[in-house]
Tab-separated table of C-alpha atoms in Angstrom:
chain	number	residue	atom	x	y	z
D	1	MET	CA	-201.926	-100.856	31.571
D	2	LYS	CA	-204.038	-97.645	30.522
D	3	LEU	CA	-206.032	-97.331	27.376
D	4	ALA	CA	-208.085	-94.407	26.125
D	5	ILE	CA	-210.649	-94.376	23.506
D	6	PRO	CA	-212.696	-91.351	22.234
D	7	SER	CA	-216.114	-92.231	22.987
D	8	GLN	CA	-220.163	-90.790	22.066
D	9	GLY	CA	-220.948	-92.354	25.409
D	10	ASN	CA	-219.569	-93.184	28.703
D	11	SER	CA	-219.710	-97.113	28.667
D	12	LEU	CA	-218.160	-99.983	27.076
D	13	GLU	CA	-221.249	-100.486	24.583
D	14	SER	CA	-220.932	-96.979	23.189
D	15	MET	CA	-219.712	-96.190	19.595
D	16	MET	CA	-216.456	-94.592	19.039
D	17	ASP	CA	-216.243	-90.661	18.388
D	18	ASN	CA	-215.308	-90.325	15.118
D	19	ARG	CA	-212.769	-87.448	16.489
D	20	PHE	CA	-210.088	-87.904	18.871
D	21	ALA	CA	-209.812	-84.620	20.900
D	22	ARG	CA	-213.287	-83.196	20.438
D	23	ALA	CA	-214.723	-86.433	21.409
D	24	ARG	CA	-217.786	-86.381	23.764
D	25	TYR	CA	-215.996	-88.967	26.645
D	26	PHE	CA	-212.869	-90.630	26.678
D	27	ILE	CA	-212.998	-94.294	28.011
D	28	ILE	CA	-210.023	-94.992	30.069
D	29	PHE	CA	-209.919	-98.931	30.035
D	30	ASP	CA	-207.194	-100.233	32.560
D	31	SER	CA	-206.216	-103.373	31.068
D	32	GLU	CA	-204.396	-105.186	34.119
D	33	LYS	CA	-207.601	-104.905	36.350
D	34	ASP	CA	-210.093	-105.261	33.624
D	35	THR	CA	-211.709	-102.263	34.860
D	36	TYR	CA	-212.717	-98.702	32.918
D	37	GLU	CA	-214.020	-95.309	33.422
D	38	ALA	CA	-215.724	-92.539	31.178
D	39	VAL	CA	-213.786	-89.084	31.437
D	40	ASP	CA	-216.152	-86.122	30.209
D	41	ASN	CA	-213.908	-84.126	27.511
D	42	GLU	CA	-216.775	-81.754	27.324
D	43	LYS	CA	-214.587	-78.671	28.531
D	44	THR	CA	-211.566	-79.796	25.821
D	45	ALA	CA	-214.407	-80.698	23.045
D	46	SER	CA	-215.852	-76.978	22.748
D	47	ALA	CA	-212.320	-75.308	23.363
D	48	GLY	CA	-211.936	-72.513	20.623
D	49	HIS	CA	-208.535	-73.576	19.839
D	50	GLY	CA	-206.178	-76.047	20.555
D	51	ALA	CA	-208.078	-79.077	21.222
D	52	GLY	CA	-206.012	-81.704	20.279
D	53	VAL	CA	-203.215	-80.138	22.616
D	54	GLU	CA	-205.370	-79.863	25.599
D	55	ALA	CA	-206.755	-83.321	25.204
D	56	GLY	CA	-203.051	-84.781	25.007
D	57	GLN	CA	-202.039	-83.244	27.809
D	58	ASN	CA	-204.788	-84.802	29.797
D	59	LEU	CA	-204.223	-88.209	28.771
D	60	ALA	CA	-200.685	-87.465	29.783
D	61	ASN	CA	-201.635	-86.189	33.192
D	62	MET	CA	-203.946	-89.431	33.379
D	63	LYS	CA	-200.787	-91.736	32.739
D	64	VAL	CA	-202.596	-93.245	29.539
D	65	GLU	CA	-199.917	-95.526	27.448
D	66	ILE	CA	-202.197	-96.362	24.727
D	67	VAL	CA	-204.448	-94.187	22.609
D	68	ILE	CA	-206.933	-95.900	19.963
D	69	GLY	CA	-208.641	-93.377	17.693
D	70	PRO	CA	-209.907	-92.752	14.385
D	71	ALA	CA	-207.241	-90.316	13.494
D	72	PHE	CA	-204.599	-87.891	14.980
D	73	GLY	CA	-204.180	-84.254	13.824
D	74	PRO	CA	-200.572	-82.776	14.243
D	75	ASN	CA	-200.724	-81.266	17.420
D	76	ALA	CA	-202.494	-83.882	19.185
D	77	MET	CA	-199.677	-86.793	17.570
D	78	GLN	CA	-196.681	-84.429	18.604
D	79	ILE	CA	-197.802	-84.464	22.350
D	80	LEU	CA	-198.614	-87.848	22.107
D	81	LYS	CA	-195.457	-88.593	21.041
D	82	SER	CA	-193.345	-86.794	23.778
D	83	ALA	CA	-195.463	-88.719	26.331
D	84	ASN	CA	-194.616	-91.725	24.668
D	85	ILE	CA	-198.258	-92.683	24.502
D	86	LYS	CA	-198.598	-94.872	21.740
D	87	MET	CA	-201.558	-94.268	19.131
D	88	TYR	CA	-203.795	-96.840	17.182
D	89	LEU	CA	-205.886	-96.426	14.446
D	90	LYS	CA	-209.566	-97.688	14.345
D	91	SER	CA	-212.741	-95.881	13.551
D	92	GLY	CA	-216.079	-97.019	14.132
D	93	GLY	CA	-217.302	-99.782	15.968
D	94	THR	CA	-217.996	-99.720	19.946
D	95	ILE	CA	-215.478	-99.227	22.586
D	96	LYS	CA	-215.525	-102.731	23.515
D	97	GLU	CA	-214.855	-103.847	20.206
D	98	ALA	CA	-211.842	-101.490	19.700
D	99	ILE	CA	-210.285	-103.192	23.490
D	100	ASP	CA	-210.833	-106.440	21.951
D	101	ASP	CA	-208.965	-105.570	18.530
D	102	PHE	CA	-206.247	-104.307	20.670
D	103	LYS	CA	-205.851	-107.431	22.638
D	104	ASN	CA	-205.851	-109.644	19.584
D	105	ASP	CA	-202.993	-107.449	17.783
D	106	LYS	CA	-205.548	-106.383	14.820
D	107	LEU	CA	-204.630	-102.531	15.131
D	108	LYS	CA	-201.981	-100.179	12.903
D	109	LEU	CA	-199.569	-98.136	15.037
D	110	ALA	CA	-200.853	-94.459	13.745
D	111	ASP	CA	-197.207	-92.477	12.349
D	112	THR	CA	-198.597	-89.797	10.167
D	113	PRO	CA	-200.980	-86.920	11.314
D	114	THR	CA	-204.080	-86.087	9.715
D	115	GLN	CA	-204.794	-82.650	8.386
D	116	GLY	CA	-208.309	-81.752	9.278
D	117	HIS	CA	-211.574	-82.986	9.407
D	118	TRP	CA	-212.453	-81.139	6.725
D	119	GLN	CA	-210.791	-83.183	4.300
F	1	MET	CA	-213.929	-39.460	12.517
F	2	LYS	CA	-213.573	-43.207	12.787
F	3	ILE	CA	-216.456	-45.637	11.214
F	4	ALA	CA	-216.637	-49.564	10.818
F	5	ILE	CA	-218.375	-51.090	8.310
F	6	ALA	CA	-219.501	-54.393	9.753
F	7	SER	CA	-222.154	-56.917	8.903
F	8	GLY	CA	-222.666	-60.082	10.944
F	9	LYS	CA	-223.778	-62.061	7.586
F	10	GLY	CA	-221.099	-62.375	4.884
F	11	GLY	CA	-221.598	-61.222	1.488
F	12	THR	CA	-223.907	-58.595	2.522
F	13	GLY	CA	-221.533	-55.427	0.435
F	14	LYS	CA	-219.421	-54.263	2.970
F	15	THR	CA	-216.655	-54.110	0.478
F	16	THR	CA	-218.757	-52.304	-1.870
F	17	ILE	CA	-220.021	-49.850	0.715
F	18	ALA	CA	-216.504	-49.480	2.180
F	19	THR	CA	-214.956	-48.746	-0.822
F	20	ASN	CA	-217.511	-46.626	-2.601
F	21	LEU	CA	-218.208	-44.587	0.424
F	22	ALA	CA	-214.374	-43.491	0.832
F	23	TYR	CA	-214.727	-42.690	-3.041
F	24	LEU	CA	-217.606	-40.377	-2.067
F	25	LEU	CA	-216.317	-39.101	0.838
F	26	LYS	CA	-213.097	-37.830	-0.853
F	27	GLU	CA	-215.147	-36.463	-3.931
F	28	THR	CA	-216.719	-34.403	-1.518
F	29	GLY	CA	-213.617	-32.601	-0.448
F	30	ASN	CA	-212.766	-34.793	2.837
F	31	ARG	CA	-209.518	-36.275	3.710
F	32	VAL	CA	-210.041	-40.076	3.754
F	33	LEU	CA	-208.122	-43.134	4.735
F	34	LEU	CA	-209.691	-46.196	4.071
F	35	THR	CA	-208.324	-49.955	6.061
F	36	ASP	CA	-209.003	-53.264	5.377
F	37	CYS	CA	-209.054	-55.140	8.371
F	38	ASP	CA	-210.573	-58.362	6.514
F	39	VAL	CA	-207.110	-59.780	7.084
F	40	GLU	CA	-207.683	-63.420	6.130
F	41	GLU	CA	-209.416	-62.449	2.882
F	42	PRO	CA	-208.757	-58.719	1.898
F	43	ASN	CA	-210.524	-57.474	-1.165
F	44	ASP	CA	-210.912	-53.774	-1.191
F	45	TYR	CA	-207.687	-53.504	-3.241
F	46	ILE	CA	-209.637	-55.109	-6.340
F	47	PHE	CA	-212.180	-52.202	-6.220
F	48	ILE	CA	-209.459	-49.221	-6.014
F	49	ASN	CA	-206.476	-48.170	-7.527
F	50	PHE	CA	-204.155	-48.983	-4.929
F	51	GLU	CA	-200.293	-47.935	-5.480
F	52	LYS	CA	-198.355	-49.909	-2.966
F	53	GLU	CA	-195.926	-47.611	-1.153
F	54	GLY	CA	-194.413	-49.998	1.350
F	55	GLU	CA	-195.234	-53.500	3.304
F	56	VAL	CA	-194.017	-54.465	6.801
F	57	ASP	CA	-193.728	-57.424	8.596
F	58	SER	CA	-196.501	-58.042	11.442
F	59	SER	CA	-195.747	-60.318	14.488
F	60	ILE	CA	-197.048	-61.329	17.648
F	61	LEU	CA	-194.523	-62.191	20.546
F	62	ILE	CA	-194.560	-66.110	21.362
F	63	PRO	CA	-192.826	-67.828	24.160
F	64	SER	CA	-189.328	-69.772	23.853
F	65	ILE	CA	-188.278	-71.767	26.758
F	66	ILE	CA	-185.039	-71.646	28.157
F	67	GLU	CA	-184.466	-75.224	28.739
F	68	GLU	CA	-181.696	-74.601	31.043
F	69	LYS	CA	-184.137	-73.082	33.536
F	70	CYS	CA	-187.064	-74.762	32.715
F	71	THR	CA	-188.263	-77.124	36.032
F	72	GLY	CA	-191.173	-78.357	34.019
F	73	CYS	CA	-193.584	-77.019	36.703
F	74	GLY	CA	-196.345	-76.707	34.002
F	75	LYS	CA	-197.697	-73.091	35.382
F	76	CYS	CA	-197.133	-71.829	32.054
F	77	SER	CA	-199.417	-74.345	30.477
F	78	GLU	CA	-202.070	-74.037	32.976
F	79	ILE	CA	-202.402	-70.304	32.705
F	80	CYS	CA	-202.442	-70.468	29.064
F	81	GLN	CA	-206.022	-69.785	27.813
F	82	PHE	CA	-205.119	-71.209	24.035
F	83	ASN	CA	-203.497	-74.572	24.475
F	84	ALA	CA	-200.538	-73.095	23.415
F	85	ILE	CA	-198.373	-74.652	25.705
F	86	ALA	CA	-198.365	-78.181	27.253
F	87	THR	CA	-196.147	-79.845	30.116
F	88	ILE	CA	-195.067	-83.474	29.606
F	89	ASN	CA	-192.777	-85.322	31.560
F	90	LYS	CA	-191.408	-82.278	33.161
F	91	LYS	CA	-190.636	-80.939	29.493
F	92	THR	CA	-192.364	-77.815	28.070
F	93	LEU	CA	-193.814	-78.070	24.549
F	94	VAL	CA	-194.789	-74.853	22.714
F	95	PHE	CA	-197.256	-74.858	19.805
F	96	PRO	CA	-196.760	-71.181	18.167
F	97	GLU	CA	-199.503	-71.337	15.951
F	98	MET	CA	-201.905	-71.747	18.833
F	99	CYS	CA	-200.205	-68.418	20.540
F	100	HIS	CA	-202.432	-65.435	20.904
F	101	GLY	CA	-199.314	-63.760	22.032
F	102	CYS	CA	-200.711	-62.643	25.414
F	103	GLY	CA	-197.598	-63.286	27.231
F	104	ALA	CA	-198.956	-64.527	30.460
F	105	CYS	CA	-196.786	-67.756	30.531
F	106	SER	CA	-193.742	-65.428	30.971
F	107	TYR	CA	-195.664	-63.609	33.164
F	108	VAL	CA	-196.272	-66.685	35.857
F	109	CYS	CA	-193.048	-68.902	35.086
F	110	PRO	CA	-191.280	-68.421	38.253
F	111	GLU	CA	-187.488	-69.441	36.954
F	112	ASN	CA	-187.633	-66.664	34.185
F	113	ALA	CA	-187.410	-69.649	31.773
F	114	ILE	CA	-189.346	-67.753	28.818
F	115	LEU	CA	-188.111	-65.318	26.521
F	116	GLU	CA	-190.536	-63.942	24.221
F	117	LYS	CA	-189.758	-63.958	20.456
F	118	GLU	CA	-191.368	-62.377	17.517
F	119	ARG	CA	-192.940	-64.650	15.075
F	120	VAL	CA	-194.153	-62.869	11.801
F	121	ILE	CA	-197.905	-63.563	11.166
F	122	GLY	CA	-199.038	-61.128	8.431
F	123	LYS	CA	-198.007	-58.352	6.220
F	124	ILE	CA	-199.211	-54.890	6.431
F	125	SER	CA	-199.296	-52.725	3.058
F	126	TYR	CA	-199.939	-49.042	2.663
F	127	GLY	CA	-200.086	-46.500	0.311
F	128	ASN	CA	-202.092	-44.145	-1.845
F	129	SER	CA	-205.038	-45.048	-4.036
F	130	GLN	CA	-205.378	-43.131	-7.791
F	131	GLU	CA	-209.073	-41.938	-6.075
F	132	GLY	CA	-207.249	-39.607	-3.698
F	133	PHE	CA	-207.285	-41.342	-0.701
F	134	ARG	CA	-205.054	-43.350	1.929
F	135	PHE	CA	-205.022	-47.140	1.899
F	136	TYR	CA	-203.994	-49.596	4.461
F	137	GLN	CA	-204.638	-53.371	4.344
F	138	GLY	CA	-203.219	-56.513	6.305
F	139	VAL	CA	-203.151	-59.713	5.070
F	140	LEU	CA	-202.543	-62.850	7.237
F	141	ASN	CA	-199.937	-65.217	6.141
F	142	ILE	CA	-201.140	-68.862	4.700
F	143	GLY	CA	-201.660	-71.308	7.523
F	144	GLU	CA	-201.530	-68.758	10.407
F	145	ALA	CA	-205.170	-68.832	12.597
F	146	LEU	CA	-205.335	-65.610	14.492
F	147	ALA	CA	-206.542	-62.979	12.681
F	148	THR	CA	-206.931	-60.868	15.827
F	149	PRO	CA	-203.307	-59.832	16.697
F	150	LEU	CA	-202.800	-59.011	13.075
F	151	ILE	CA	-205.752	-56.595	12.757
F	152	GLY	CA	-204.686	-54.886	16.451
F	153	ASN	CA	-201.309	-54.266	14.932
F	154	LEU	CA	-202.976	-53.067	11.700
F	155	ILE	CA	-205.224	-50.631	13.338
F	156	LYS	CA	-202.303	-49.273	15.722
F	157	LEU	CA	-199.977	-48.606	12.806
F	158	VAL	CA	-202.488	-46.673	11.210
F	159	ASN	CA	-203.183	-44.408	14.357
F	160	LYS	CA	-199.546	-43.831	14.652
F	161	ASN	CA	-198.489	-43.241	11.494
F	162	GLU	CA	-201.548	-41.528	10.199
F	163	LYS	CA	-202.984	-38.200	11.302
F	164	ASN	CA	-205.407	-35.538	10.304
F	165	TYR	CA	-207.762	-37.205	8.085
F	166	ASN	CA	-211.120	-36.454	8.342
F	167	TYR	CA	-212.578	-40.045	7.926
F	168	TYR	CA	-210.727	-43.154	8.662
F	169	ILE	CA	-212.988	-46.267	7.258
F	170	PHE	CA	-212.333	-49.615	8.803
F	171	ASP	CA	-213.635	-52.362	6.873
F	172	SER	CA	-214.020	-55.345	9.011
F	173	SER	CA	-214.812	-58.977	8.329
F	174	PRO	CA	-217.749	-60.586	8.619
F	175	GLY	CA	-219.408	-61.903	11.728
F	176	THR	CA	-219.751	-60.982	15.571
F	177	SER	CA	-216.341	-62.275	16.880
F	178	CYS	CA	-212.923	-61.183	18.043
F	179	PRO	CA	-211.938	-59.921	14.959
F	180	VAL	CA	-214.737	-57.809	14.357
F	181	ILE	CA	-214.911	-56.443	18.034
F	182	GLU	CA	-210.890	-55.575	17.434
F	183	VAL	CA	-212.139	-53.128	14.613
F	184	VAL	CA	-215.471	-51.870	16.275
F	185	LYS	CA	-214.227	-51.231	19.821
F	186	ASP	CA	-212.838	-47.916	19.103
F	187	VAL	CA	-214.585	-46.307	16.412
F	188	ASP	CA	-217.231	-43.661	16.203
F	189	TYR	CA	-220.105	-45.128	14.340
F	190	VAL	CA	-220.693	-48.310	12.902
F	191	ILE	CA	-222.081	-49.374	9.561
F	192	MET	CA	-223.965	-52.105	9.725
F	193	VAL	CA	-224.536	-53.629	5.519
F	194	THR	CA	-227.366	-56.482	5.572
F	195	GLU	CA	-229.887	-57.803	3.523
F	196	PRO	CA	-233.404	-58.777	3.539
F	197	THR	CA	-233.087	-62.042	3.951
F	198	PRO	CA	-233.883	-64.707	6.985
F	199	PHE	CA	-230.127	-64.975	7.271
F	200	GLY	CA	-229.026	-61.357	6.933
F	201	LEU	CA	-231.489	-60.482	9.784
F	202	ASN	CA	-230.767	-63.042	12.112
F	203	ASP	CA	-227.016	-62.363	11.817
F	204	LEU	CA	-227.819	-58.556	12.051
F	205	ARG	CA	-229.227	-58.947	15.372
F	206	LEU	CA	-226.363	-60.126	16.691
F	207	ALA	CA	-224.286	-57.324	15.683
F	208	VAL	CA	-226.526	-54.960	16.707
F	209	GLU	CA	-226.654	-56.340	20.077
F	210	MET	CA	-222.703	-56.075	20.103
F	211	ALA	CA	-222.482	-52.415	18.857
F	212	ARG	CA	-225.257	-51.776	22.030
F	213	LYS	CA	-222.696	-53.823	24.546
F	214	LEU	CA	-220.064	-51.538	23.113
F	215	LYS	CA	-222.221	-48.363	23.271
F	216	ILE	CA	-221.066	-47.257	19.841
F	217	PRO	CA	-224.136	-45.346	17.038
F	218	TYR	CA	-224.938	-47.365	14.344
F	219	GLY	CA	-226.985	-47.440	11.622
F	220	VAL	CA	-227.789	-50.073	8.872
F	221	PHE	CA	-227.412	-50.123	5.181
F	222	ILE	CA	-229.697	-52.313	3.105
F	223	ASN	CA	-228.401	-54.010	0.340
F	224	LYS	CA	-229.946	-56.047	-2.388
F	225	SER	CA	-233.143	-54.444	-0.901
F	226	THR	CA	-235.427	-55.988	-3.599
F	227	ILE	CA	-234.623	-59.582	-2.003
F	228	GLY	CA	-236.426	-61.337	0.426
F	229	ASN	CA	-239.056	-60.151	2.641
F	230	LYS	CA	-240.033	-57.115	4.859
F	231	ASP	CA	-238.964	-58.624	8.127
F	232	LEU	CA	-235.845	-56.506	8.040
F	233	TRP	CA	-237.687	-53.061	7.962
F	234	ASP	CA	-240.258	-54.462	10.791
F	235	TYR	CA	-237.350	-55.015	12.846
F	236	CYS	CA	-235.298	-51.769	12.487
F	237	LYS	CA	-238.919	-49.838	13.190
F	238	ARG	CA	-239.549	-52.084	16.112
F	239	GLU	CA	-235.717	-51.274	17.482
F	240	ALA	CA	-235.727	-47.844	16.186
F	241	ILE	CA	-232.573	-48.278	14.334
F	242	ASP	CA	-231.422	-45.976	11.700
F	243	ILE	CA	-231.746	-47.135	8.105
F	244	ILE	CA	-229.114	-45.268	6.296
F	245	GLY	CA	-229.167	-46.397	2.845
F	246	GLU	CA	-230.638	-48.864	0.373
F	247	LEU	CA	-228.901	-50.351	-2.610
F	248	PRO	CA	-231.388	-52.783	-4.871
F	249	ASN	CA	-230.550	-55.962	-5.962
F	250	SER	CA	-229.514	-55.091	-9.684
F	251	LYS	CA	-227.833	-56.555	-12.535
F	252	GLU	CA	-225.952	-52.945	-13.307
F	253	ILE	CA	-224.190	-53.497	-10.099
F	254	ALA	CA	-223.346	-56.913	-10.323
F	255	MET	CA	-221.791	-56.369	-13.755
F	256	SER	CA	-219.949	-53.260	-12.142
F	257	TYR	CA	-218.553	-55.493	-9.109
F	258	SER	CA	-217.490	-58.435	-11.123
F	259	ASN	CA	-215.427	-56.104	-12.886
F	260	GLY	CA	-213.638	-54.987	-9.853
F	261	ARG	CA	-215.307	-51.380	-10.433
F	262	LEU	CA	-216.597	-48.733	-7.941
F	263	ILE	CA	-220.424	-48.598	-8.744
F	264	LEU	CA	-220.139	-44.480	-8.203
F	265	ARG	CA	-218.063	-44.482	-10.948
F	266	ASP	CA	-220.427	-47.149	-13.241
F	267	ILE	CA	-223.460	-45.783	-12.049
F	268	PRO	CA	-223.921	-42.419	-10.699
F	269	ALA	CA	-227.577	-42.482	-9.780
F	270	PHE	CA	-226.706	-44.267	-6.776
F	271	ARG	CA	-224.955	-41.704	-5.606
F	272	LYS	CA	-227.904	-40.348	-3.352
F	273	GLU	CA	-227.903	-43.573	-1.179
F	274	PHE	CA	-224.285	-42.953	-0.214
F	275	LEU	CA	-224.706	-39.314	0.341
F	276	ARG	CA	-227.558	-40.676	2.796
F	277	ILE	CA	-224.615	-42.397	4.656
F	278	ILE	CA	-222.894	-39.365	4.780
F	279	TYR	CA	-226.042	-37.485	6.116
F	280	ALA	CA	-226.061	-39.806	8.889
F	281	ILE	CA	-222.747	-39.817	9.801
F	282	GLU	CA	-222.086	-36.062	10.046
F	283	LYS	CA	-225.581	-35.782	12.282
F	284	VAL	CA	-223.710	-38.024	14.662
F	285	GLU	CA	-220.701	-36.127	14.427
F	286	LYS	CA	-222.416	-33.137	15.665
């Protein structure tokens, strides 16, 4: 199963990014093989409009099944739901901690979108 | 003649210049039309006595997917530059509020599965002002993100409906991005309103670069000229930019503005600074 986590850096020790679609990287973790790769998200992060849609499309194309993020906007949520990608909430901490929390069943499912970063 | 009022930095006095200039041009015997193109927050109407004659909805065309025809090939979502379409599991999703209405999706669709439907994004109202000039303004609906298509529709409507004016004044929004370019690109002259602060000068530089790229003549009006420093004058001198008027930072002007009134009605002494603008414009006209 593939997990995606927005990240400030490109390793498991990096801190989670506090934004979903405009994160610098996505760490894509494969729970069966216990391997990961860092996907550069710079192009999406700097999109003028619609970063949420673009990030969602990218993750769906990569066949991600789980996303762990601090919050999900309405567009991101709509597209991730259509792609049957489950969204879990966690903010702060490292990528490794987020993966451990997920494995230990400590994270809550996200069901309502946030309105925006300014609120 | 078409004149745009731009600024770079916000809050420098575009509205003040636009409304008072329209008033003075009318007073000096011209047929004048003022258009408030700051559709996210139009405020010219506050300073004039606008008698609304009519209002029309303004729309853009957005894609509507004919599901029976759509094969989920994803060509539409690939071509979309605004992330308004996504293709997930061979299903096409449209995000209407992201769409700029360019039509590329329906153009590339190999199955003719995209119908373009109108979506209302704002309103355009028009009428006369008691001051004797014609007035148009656009207002973006709350929650809409795309000012530029509405501004485009507004200017098109003015051009279509209103002929035979000596002066068309377009009051733009601040900045130098798409909504401003949409206003400035087809005018004969741009009045850049600025203030002598580091922020005002920084953004003026950007606005000047914009006008130079678009090859449109322009002049600088310095508002609140008694604050800040002299860097702005040095810059204009160095770059050979015309200064076409100045207004001081004055309590009287602030009071007049706060009461939603035209400065030229309350403080006729400032008339000569607006006449300077008219001379500058007339020079370009010839």
